[in-house]
């Protein structure tokens, strides 16, 4: 039997991986990280002691017997301080301690800062500060030979001074410091430019009022204005002559036909607007305008860097050849017990699952192999065995076997993949890696809605964060808006800080993440209104979908004065959908179903997640409108069939192992892992940048609040209202159960009638188990009240 092993890594890099495999060992990295941190602490103690006892210890270091060292780090500390500080870079050497600290934490897996940039900046600052101190303080401390800038700073400053002179060295140091500040601090450039602009504005000379009122003729006229000429000042916004208001004055001479006697021989100044024909001539056609750019409102927005995400690949074990051969032999042996001969077998290694593809001998029934699922799982002593019989398009039977040491798929590795970086999808979502170690990506626009389900603790919430993170890394705030609905109040609250960048909500709504059930109803209804409004705009623009509409708007073929506007995509994220259905039922299900049915063309998409994949939660209406479904591990085959319409999700191994059903194909994918601190850093990076004045406002919607007894609408009284009132007044006892018995109606209807009687002032408020007090004394008074109603 032959085993074909497919791996995503290049063969040329295998030896390199084996050579440095020990560095990936978690225990080794921990020990090394702690050692580096202890060395940094030791150096810090030695350096600080050198500042106080360096002069006294300096002479003792030259003796054969080095006794009486006062440095708190003893002889080694005194010697290292002398070498690094005095003979090196001076007090700038304290930055070496900082470099050791961030290196130690980097080895331990904690990025205190961006390591690469901080390392480079620190080295540059050490050299700059040493040279600057060597120039400023060129003599040693009195009574010793210790230099503040170190011997390196002294030698370099002296060498540079001999070449370019002290003024040249000062200029060089100033210029290099300016470059460091501008490169290191993002806002420093704009701050410096503002200072220069402010200085320039202060130096501008303001002309006297008399001169501002004078009309100065440009020499470019090239002719002497005769007495018979009339000078007309024409308002021209494009001229660079004298300003009036928001425009300019352009002088024009017109030959007059009047006699000197009519004009009195004086020069006439006439202010008149340009003629209409001239306006139309200079009018710019839409073809000459540049395309509209929706990102200009936040032109300085920077997309999040990948450094905000952790690389969780350290310590990941690979599938060994021994494991592959052992599993292969057990599969062949188990099948041979049932007289099933295998012609060929090959293995495809994934991050958490290895797929063994077998080709049975002719005449073997596929169903026979399929029924041996539990027997193969028993022989391999593994959970999560799944048999795919047959694999579509391959002509083989697949047996998925979990790896003994599963690999963590980091979100950083997925987003840095070529497939994601070069994706041209409208709403690209990178979910994880397939069994063949390929990045699995989908376009939410084509899906167009996603149903996510899985048992508690199997990776559902992480999966939702992966979807959101994928979109945040790819779309500008002007192109994408989120509506977050979180009944649990804690899962999506991390994203509240990016309210003014990416979130949409109702007007006058304080919380960016919707948690109240009534507000959820109003928000979903508002999204329905937004959907209808968008369809109206598409109809006017003769566009079939949001992509065509936005293309026309960007090309300036649609007039904003007629209500047209650039439409961002809206993605509605609902966490714990089961809680909403249990609380509000059809009031939630129906608007969601309508959005799922119609909103795709206008750029509104939904992602709903639930940990209770039962038929009462995921109803037929929901399943019919959510063709794309993601199933994490569930408890039973029934739950798997509810989500995917087929078994399989109950055989997953958990921890992000999922099945994705899209376009009638089912793929097994290991979900990428993004931790809560990573999401927090991502949101903080976005929130620190300039955002819009407010969140994206959805259309205002006023829903029907929960009606109390005093808010009953008496215009819609029950048809038995009058008869029930007469019974109540006649018996002088306000009881819901009595209305129920007398009229043979249900308790709910009898309760509504009692609320209406209370609102009409016929009975008093409820007093628990006691009957309500009747406020109308007799039937005559009741009839008068009924007539007035």
JSON list of C-alpha atoms in Angstrom, two decimals, residues 17-181:
[
{"chain": "A", "resi": 17, "resn": "UNK", "atom": "CA", "xyz": [12.53, 23.38, 10.56]},
{"chain": "A", "resi": 18, "resn": "UNK", "atom": "CA", "xyz": [14.22, 20.30, 12.04]},
{"chain": "A", "resi": 19, "resn": "UNK", "atom": "CA", "xyz": [17.36, 22.29, 12.81]},
{"chain": "A", "resi": 20, "resn": "UNK", "atom": "CA", "xyz": [15.48, 24.86, 14.91]},
{"chain": "A", "resi": 21, "resn": "UNK", "atom": "CA", "xyz": [12.76, 22.53, 16.19]},
{"chain": "A", "resi": 22, "resn": "UNK", "atom": "CA", "xyz": [14.11, 22.82, 19.75]},
{"chain": "A", "resi": 23, "resn": "UNK", "atom": "CA", "xyz": [13.39, 26.57, 19.70]},
{"chain": "A", "resi": 24, "resn": "UNK", "atom": "CA", "xyz": [9.68, 25.86, 19.18]},
{"chain": "A", "resi": 25, "resn": "UNK", "atom": "CA", "xyz": [9.60, 23.79, 22.35]},
{"chain": "A", "resi": 26, "resn": "UNK", "atom": "CA", "xyz": [7.38, 25.60, 24.85]},
{"chain": "A", "resi": 27, "resn": "UNK", "atom": "CA", "xyz": [9.52, 24.70, 27.88]},
{"chain": "A", "resi": 28, "resn": "UNK", "atom": "CA", "xyz": [12.73, 25.85, 26.20]},
{"chain": "A", "resi": 29, "resn": "UNK", "atom": "CA", "xyz": [11.14, 29.15, 25.20]},
{"chain": "A", "resi": 30, "resn": "UNK", "atom": "CA", "xyz": [9.88, 29.71, 28.74]},
{"chain": "A", "resi": 31, "resn": "UNK", "atom": "CA", "xyz": [13.30, 29.02, 30.27]},
{"chain": "A", "resi": 32, "resn": "UNK", "atom": "CA", "xyz": [15.07, 31.23, 27.72]},
{"chain": "A", "resi": 33, "resn": "UNK", "atom": "CA", "xyz": [12.58, 34.06, 28.17]},
{"chain": "A", "resi": 34, "resn": "UNK", "atom": "CA", "xyz": [12.92, 34.05, 31.96]},
{"chain": "A", "resi": 35, "resn": "UNK", "atom": "CA", "xyz": [16.72, 33.95, 31.64]},
{"chain": "A", "resi": 36, "resn": "UNK", "atom": "CA", "xyz": [16.74, 37.02, 29.39]},
{"chain": "A", "resi": 37, "resn": "UNK", "atom": "CA", "xyz": [14.48, 38.93, 31.81]},
{"chain": "A", "resi": 38, "resn": "UNK", "atom": "CA", "xyz": [16.76, 38.05, 34.76]},
{"chain": "A", "resi": 39, "resn": "UNK", "atom": "CA", "xyz": [19.81, 39.23, 32.80]},
{"chain": "A", "resi": 40, "resn": "UNK", "atom": "CA", "xyz": [18.04, 42.54, 32.11]},
{"chain": "A", "resi": 41, "resn": "UNK", "atom": "CA", "xyz": [17.29, 42.95, 35.83]},
{"chain": "A", "resi": 42, "resn": "UNK", "atom": "CA", "xyz": [20.90, 42.20, 36.71]},
{"chain": "A", "resi": 43, "resn": "UNK", "atom": "CA", "xyz": [22.19, 44.75, 34.21]},
{"chain": "A", "resi": 44, "resn": "UNK", "atom": "CA", "xyz": [19.76, 47.37, 35.50]},
{"chain": "A", "resi": 45, "resn": "UNK", "atom": "CA", "xyz": [21.08, 46.92, 39.06]},
{"chain": "A", "resi": 46, "resn": "UNK", "atom": "CA", "xyz": [24.66, 47.04, 37.77]},
{"chain": "A", "resi": 47, "resn": "UNK", "atom": "CA", "xyz": [24.08, 50.18, 35.68]},
{"chain": "A", "resi": 48, "resn": "UNK", "atom": "CA", "xyz": [22.34, 52.06, 38.50]},
{"chain": "A", "resi": 49, "resn": "UNK", "atom": "CA", "xyz": [25.13, 51.13, 40.94]},
{"chain": "A", "resi": 50, "resn": "UNK", "atom": "CA", "xyz": [27.70, 52.32, 38.39]},
{"chain": "A", "resi": 51, "resn": "UNK", "atom": "CA", "xyz": [26.20, 55.81, 38.52]},
{"chain": "A", "resi": 52, "resn": "UNK", "atom": "CA", "xyz": [27.00, 55.99, 42.26]},
{"chain": "A", "resi": 53, "resn": "UNK", "atom": "CA", "xyz": [30.09, 53.79, 42.68]},
{"chain": "A", "resi": 54, "resn": "UNK", "atom": "CA", "xyz": [31.61, 53.79, 39.19]},
{"chain": "A", "resi": 55, "resn": "UNK", "atom": "CA", "xyz": [34.35, 56.30, 40.12]},
{"chain": "A", "resi": 56, "resn": "UNK", "atom": "CA", "xyz": [35.38, 54.33, 43.20]},
{"chain": "A", "resi": 57, "resn": "UNK", "atom": "CA", "xyz": [35.32, 50.96, 41.43]},
{"chain": "A", "resi": 58, "resn": "UNK", "atom": "CA", "xyz": [37.18, 52.17, 38.34]},
{"chain": "A", "resi": 59, "resn": "UNK", "atom": "CA", "xyz": [40.61, 52.18, 39.95]},
{"chain": "A", "resi": 60, "resn": "UNK", "atom": "CA", "xyz": [40.03, 48.79, 41.62]},
{"chain": "A", "resi": 61, "resn": "UNK", "atom": "CA", "xyz": [39.22, 47.08, 38.32]},
{"chain": "A", "resi": 62, "resn": "UNK", "atom": "CA", "xyz": [42.81, 47.67, 37.16]},
{"chain": "A", "resi": 63, "resn": "UNK", "atom": "CA", "xyz": [44.32, 45.91, 40.21]},
{"chain": "A", "resi": 64, "resn": "UNK", "atom": "CA", "xyz": [45.40, 42.27, 40.12]},
{"chain": "A", "resi": 65, "resn": "UNK", "atom": "CA", "xyz": [43.30, 41.49, 43.18]},
{"chain": "A", "resi": 66, "resn": "UNK", "atom": "CA", "xyz": [39.95, 43.15, 42.59]},
{"chain": "A", "resi": 67, "resn": "UNK", "atom": "CA", "xyz": [38.63, 43.51, 46.12]},
{"chain": "A", "resi": 68, "resn": "UNK", "atom": "CA", "xyz": [36.41, 46.14, 47.71]},
{"chain": "A", "resi": 69, "resn": "UNK", "atom": "CA", "xyz": [34.05, 46.50, 44.72]},
{"chain": "A", "resi": 70, "resn": "UNK", "atom": "CA", "xyz": [31.07, 48.61, 45.80]},
{"chain": "A", "resi": 71, "resn": "UNK", "atom": "CA", "xyz": [28.79, 47.87, 42.83]},
{"chain": "A", "resi": 72, "resn": "UNK", "atom": "CA", "xyz": [25.66, 46.02, 44.02]},
{"chain": "A", "resi": 73, "resn": "UNK", "atom": "CA", "xyz": [26.08, 43.56, 41.14]},
{"chain": "A", "resi": 74, "resn": "UNK", "atom": "CA", "xyz": [29.58, 42.69, 42.40]},
{"chain": "A", "resi": 75, "resn": "UNK", "atom": "CA", "xyz": [32.67, 42.31, 40.22]},
{"chain": "A", "resi": 76, "resn": "UNK", "atom": "CA", "xyz": [30.88, 41.12, 37.07]},
{"chain": "A", "resi": 77, "resn": "UNK", "atom": "CA", "xyz": [28.37, 43.96, 37.31]},
{"chain": "A", "resi": 78, "resn": "UNK", "atom": "CA", "xyz": [31.11, 46.55, 37.76]},
{"chain": "A", "resi": 79, "resn": "UNK", "atom": "CA", "xyz": [33.07, 45.13, 34.82]},
{"chain": "A", "resi": 80, "resn": "UNK", "atom": "CA", "xyz": [30.03, 44.99, 32.49]},
{"chain": "A", "resi": 81, "resn": "UNK", "atom": "CA", "xyz": [29.04, 48.55, 33.46]},
{"chain": "A", "resi": 82, "resn": "UNK", "atom": "CA", "xyz": [32.57, 49.78, 32.74]},
{"chain": "A", "resi": 83, "resn": "UNK", "atom": "CA", "xyz": [32.63, 48.08, 29.34]},
{"chain": "A", "resi": 84, "resn": "UNK", "atom": "CA", "xyz": [29.09, 48.97, 28.21]},
{"chain": "A", "resi": 85, "resn": "UNK", "atom": "CA", "xyz": [28.63, 52.44, 29.75]},
{"chain": "A", "resi": 86, "resn": "UNK", "atom": "CA", "xyz": [32.04, 54.06, 30.08]},
{"chain": "A", "resi": 87, "resn": "UNK", "atom": "CA", "xyz": [33.86, 52.40, 27.20]},
{"chain": "A", "resi": 88, "resn": "UNK", "atom": "CA", "xyz": [30.68, 52.10, 25.16]},
{"chain": "A", "resi": 89, "resn": "UNK", "atom": "CA", "xyz": [27.68, 54.39, 24.77]},
{"chain": "A", "resi": 90, "resn": "UNK", "atom": "CA", "xyz": [27.41, 56.23, 28.08]},
{"chain": "A", "resi": 91, "resn": "UNK", "atom": "CA", "xyz": [24.12, 56.58, 29.91]},
{"chain": "A", "resi": 92, "resn": "UNK", "atom": "CA", "xyz": [22.32, 55.78, 26.64]},
{"chain": "A", "resi": 93, "resn": "UNK", "atom": "CA", "xyz": [23.29, 52.18, 27.44]},
{"chain": "A", "resi": 94, "resn": "UNK", "atom": "CA", "xyz": [20.27, 51.97, 29.75]},
{"chain": "A", "resi": 95, "resn": "UNK", "atom": "CA", "xyz": [18.25, 51.34, 26.58]},
{"chain": "A", "resi": 96, "resn": "UNK", "atom": "CA", "xyz": [20.00, 47.97, 26.29]},
{"chain": "A", "resi": 97, "resn": "UNK", "atom": "CA", "xyz": [18.07, 46.95, 29.41]},
{"chain": "A", "resi": 98, "resn": "UNK", "atom": "CA", "xyz": [14.85, 47.97, 27.65]},
{"chain": "A", "resi": 99, "resn": "UNK", "atom": "CA", "xyz": [15.82, 45.87, 24.62]},
{"chain": "A", "resi": 100, "resn": "UNK", "atom": "CA", "xyz": [16.44, 42.82, 26.81]},
{"chain": "A", "resi": 101, "resn": "UNK", "atom": "CA", "xyz": [13.06, 43.26, 28.54]},
{"chain": "A", "resi": 102, "resn": "UNK", "atom": "CA", "xyz": [11.02, 43.38, 25.33]},
{"chain": "A", "resi": 103, "resn": "UNK", "atom": "CA", "xyz": [13.09, 40.49, 23.91]},
{"chain": "A", "resi": 104, "resn": "UNK", "atom": "CA", "xyz": [12.37, 38.38, 26.98]},
{"chain": "A", "resi": 105, "resn": "UNK", "atom": "CA", "xyz": [8.65, 38.99, 26.80]},
{"chain": "A", "resi": 106, "resn": "UNK", "atom": "CA", "xyz": [8.73, 38.37, 23.03]},
{"chain": "A", "resi": 107, "resn": "UNK", "atom": "CA", "xyz": [10.25, 34.93, 23.63]},
{"chain": "A", "resi": 108, "resn": "UNK", "atom": "CA", "xyz": [7.57, 34.24, 26.26]},
{"chain": "A", "resi": 109, "resn": "UNK", "atom": "CA", "xyz": [4.91, 35.03, 23.66]},
{"chain": "A", "resi": 110, "resn": "UNK", "atom": "CA", "xyz": [3.89, 38.51, 24.90]},
{"chain": "A", "resi": 111, "resn": "UNK", "atom": "CA", "xyz": [4.44, 41.46, 22.56]},
{"chain": "A", "resi": 112, "resn": "UNK", "atom": "CA", "xyz": [4.70, 44.52, 24.82]},
{"chain": "A", "resi": 113, "resn": "UNK", "atom": "CA", "xyz": [5.45, 46.67, 21.76]},
{"chain": "A", "resi": 114, "resn": "UNK", "atom": "CA", "xyz": [6.08, 46.17, 18.05]},
{"chain": "A", "resi": 115, "resn": "UNK", "atom": "CA", "xyz": [9.37, 44.34, 18.50]},
{"chain": "A", "resi": 116, "resn": "UNK", "atom": "CA", "xyz": [11.05, 44.97, 15.13]},
{"chain": "A", "resi": 117, "resn": "UNK", "atom": "CA", "xyz": [10.40, 48.71, 15.04]},
{"chain": "A", "resi": 118, "resn": "UNK", "atom": "CA", "xyz": [11.23, 49.20, 18.74]},
{"chain": "A", "resi": 119, "resn": "UNK", "atom": "CA", "xyz": [14.52, 47.34, 18.35]},
{"chain": "A", "resi": 120, "resn": "UNK", "atom": "CA", "xyz": [15.65, 49.47, 15.40]},
{"chain": "A", "resi": 121, "resn": "UNK", "atom": "CA", "xyz": [14.55, 52.77, 16.99]},
{"chain": "A", "resi": 122, "resn": "UNK", "atom": "CA", "xyz": [16.31, 51.90, 20.26]},
{"chain": "A", "resi": 123, "resn": "UNK", "atom": "CA", "xyz": [19.63, 51.17, 18.52]},
{"chain": "A", "resi": 124, "resn": "UNK", "atom": "CA", "xyz": [19.40, 54.43, 16.55]},
{"chain": "A", "resi": 125, "resn": "UNK", "atom": "CA", "xyz": [18.60, 56.44, 19.69]},
{"chain": "A", "resi": 126, "resn": "UNK", "atom": "CA", "xyz": [21.49, 54.84, 21.58]},
{"chain": "A", "resi": 127, "resn": "UNK", "atom": "CA", "xyz": [23.97, 55.92, 18.88]},
{"chain": "A", "resi": 128, "resn": "UNK", "atom": "CA", "xyz": [22.45, 59.41, 18.51]},
{"chain": "A", "resi": 129, "resn": "UNK", "atom": "CA", "xyz": [22.35, 60.10, 22.25]},
{"chain": "A", "resi": 130, "resn": "UNK", "atom": "CA", "xyz": [25.92, 58.85, 22.74]},
{"chain": "A", "resi": 131, "resn": "UNK", "atom": "CA", "xyz": [27.28, 61.16, 20.03]},
{"chain": "A", "resi": 132, "resn": "UNK", "atom": "CA", "xyz": [25.20, 64.13, 21.27]},
{"chain": "A", "resi": 133, "resn": "UNK", "atom": "CA", "xyz": [26.41, 63.71, 24.87]},
{"chain": "A", "resi": 134, "resn": "UNK", "atom": "CA", "xyz": [29.98, 63.19, 23.63]},
{"chain": "A", "resi": 135, "resn": "UNK", "atom": "CA", "xyz": [29.76, 66.58, 21.89]},
{"chain": "A", "resi": 136, "resn": "UNK", "atom": "CA", "xyz": [28.07, 68.43, 24.75]},
{"chain": "A", "resi": 137, "resn": "UNK", "atom": "CA", "xyz": [30.09, 66.91, 27.62]},
{"chain": "A", "resi": 138, "resn": "UNK", "atom": "CA", "xyz": [33.49, 66.05, 26.22]},
{"chain": "A", "resi": 139, "resn": "UNK", "atom": "CA", "xyz": [35.33, 65.94, 29.57]},
{"chain": "A", "resi": 140, "resn": "UNK", "atom": "CA", "xyz": [35.09, 63.09, 32.08]},
{"chain": "A", "resi": 141, "resn": "UNK", "atom": "CA", "xyz": [33.46, 63.36, 35.50]},
{"chain": "A", "resi": 142, "resn": "UNK", "atom": "CA", "xyz": [35.77, 65.16, 37.94]},
{"chain": "A", "resi": 143, "resn": "UNK", "atom": "CA", "xyz": [38.10, 62.80, 39.78]},
{"chain": "A", "resi": 144, "resn": "UNK", "atom": "CA", "xyz": [37.60, 59.91, 37.33]},
{"chain": "A", "resi": 145, "resn": "UNK", "atom": "CA", "xyz": [37.80, 58.96, 33.67]},
{"chain": "A", "resi": 146, "resn": "UNK", "atom": "CA", "xyz": [34.07, 58.24, 33.23]},
{"chain": "A", "resi": 147, "resn": "UNK", "atom": "CA", "xyz": [32.41, 59.87, 30.23]},
{"chain": "A", "resi": 148, "resn": "UNK", "atom": "CA", "xyz": [28.66, 60.64, 30.21]},
{"chain": "A", "resi": 149, "resn": "UNK", "atom": "CA", "xyz": [28.42, 59.86, 26.51]},
{"chain": "A", "resi": 150, "resn": "UNK", "atom": "CA", "xyz": [30.87, 56.97, 26.71]},
{"chain": "A", "resi": 151, "resn": "UNK", "atom": "CA", "xyz": [34.14, 56.65, 24.89]},
{"chain": "A", "resi": 152, "resn": "UNK", "atom": "CA", "xyz": [32.27, 55.73, 21.70]},
{"chain": "A", "resi": 153, "resn": "UNK", "atom": "CA", "xyz": [30.32, 58.99, 21.80]},
{"chain": "A", "resi": 154, "resn": "UNK", "atom": "CA", "xyz": [33.48, 60.98, 22.50]},
{"chain": "A", "resi": 155, "resn": "UNK", "atom": "CA", "xyz": [35.45, 59.38, 19.66]},
{"chain": "A", "resi": 156, "resn": "UNK", "atom": "CA", "xyz": [32.59, 59.65, 17.13]},
{"chain": "A", "resi": 157, "resn": "UNK", "atom": "CA", "xyz": [31.80, 63.27, 18.01]},
{"chain": "A", "resi": 158, "resn": "UNK", "atom": "CA", "xyz": [35.47, 64.22, 17.74]},
{"chain": "A", "resi": 159, "resn": "UNK", "atom": "CA", "xyz": [35.83, 62.41, 14.40]},
{"chain": "A", "resi": 160, "resn": "UNK", "atom": "CA", "xyz": [32.69, 64.01, 12.93]},
{"chain": "A", "resi": 161, "resn": "UNK", "atom": "CA", "xyz": [33.72, 67.46, 14.24]},
{"chain": "A", "resi": 162, "resn": "UNK", "atom": "CA", "xyz": [37.06, 67.16, 12.47]},
{"chain": "A", "resi": 163, "resn": "UNK", "atom": "CA", "xyz": [35.29, 66.43, 9.19]},
{"chain": "A", "resi": 164, "resn": "UNK", "atom": "CA", "xyz": [32.26, 68.77, 9.16]},
{"chain": "A", "resi": 165, "resn": "UNK", "atom": "CA", "xyz": [33.01, 71.02, 12.11]},
{"chain": "A", "resi": 166, "resn": "UNK", "atom": "CA", "xyz": [31.00, 71.61, 15.24]},
{"chain": "A", "resi": 167, "resn": "UNK", "atom": "CA", "xyz": [28.25, 73.65, 13.44]},
{"chain": "A", "resi": 168, "resn": "UNK", "atom": "CA", "xyz": [27.95, 70.88, 10.86]},
{"chain": "A", "resi": 169, "resn": "UNK", "atom": "CA", "xyz": [27.72, 68.21, 13.58]},
{"chain": "A", "resi": 170, "resn": "UNK", "atom": "CA", "xyz": [25.05, 70.16, 15.45]},
{"chain": "A", "resi": 171, "resn": "UNK", "atom": "CA", "xyz": [23.09, 70.53, 12.23]},
{"chain": "A", "resi": 172, "resn": "UNK", "atom": "CA", "xyz": [23.48, 66.81, 11.52]},
{"chain": "A", "resi": 173, "resn": "UNK", "atom": "CA", "xyz": [22.28, 65.89, 15.01]},
{"chain": "A", "resi": 174, "resn": "UNK", "atom": "CA", "xyz": [19.29, 68.23, 14.72]},
{"chain": "A", "resi": 175, "resn": "UNK", "atom": "CA", "xyz": [18.36, 66.87, 11.29]},
{"chain": "A", "resi": 176, "resn": "UNK", "atom": "CA", "xyz": [18.68, 63.25, 12.38]},
{"chain": "A", "resi": 177, "resn": "UNK", "atom": "CA", "xyz": [16.58, 63.94, 15.51]},
{"chain": "A", "resi": 178, "resn": "UNK", "atom": "CA", "xyz": [13.89, 65.54, 13.36]},
{"chain": "A", "resi": 179, "resn": "UNK", "atom": "CA", "xyz": [13.86, 62.50, 11.06]},
{"chain": "A", "resi": 180, "resn": "UNK", "atom": "CA", "xyz": [13.62, 60.11, 14.03]},
{"chain": "A", "resi": 181, "resn": "UNK", "atom": "CA", "xyz": [10.69, 62.03, 15.52]}
]
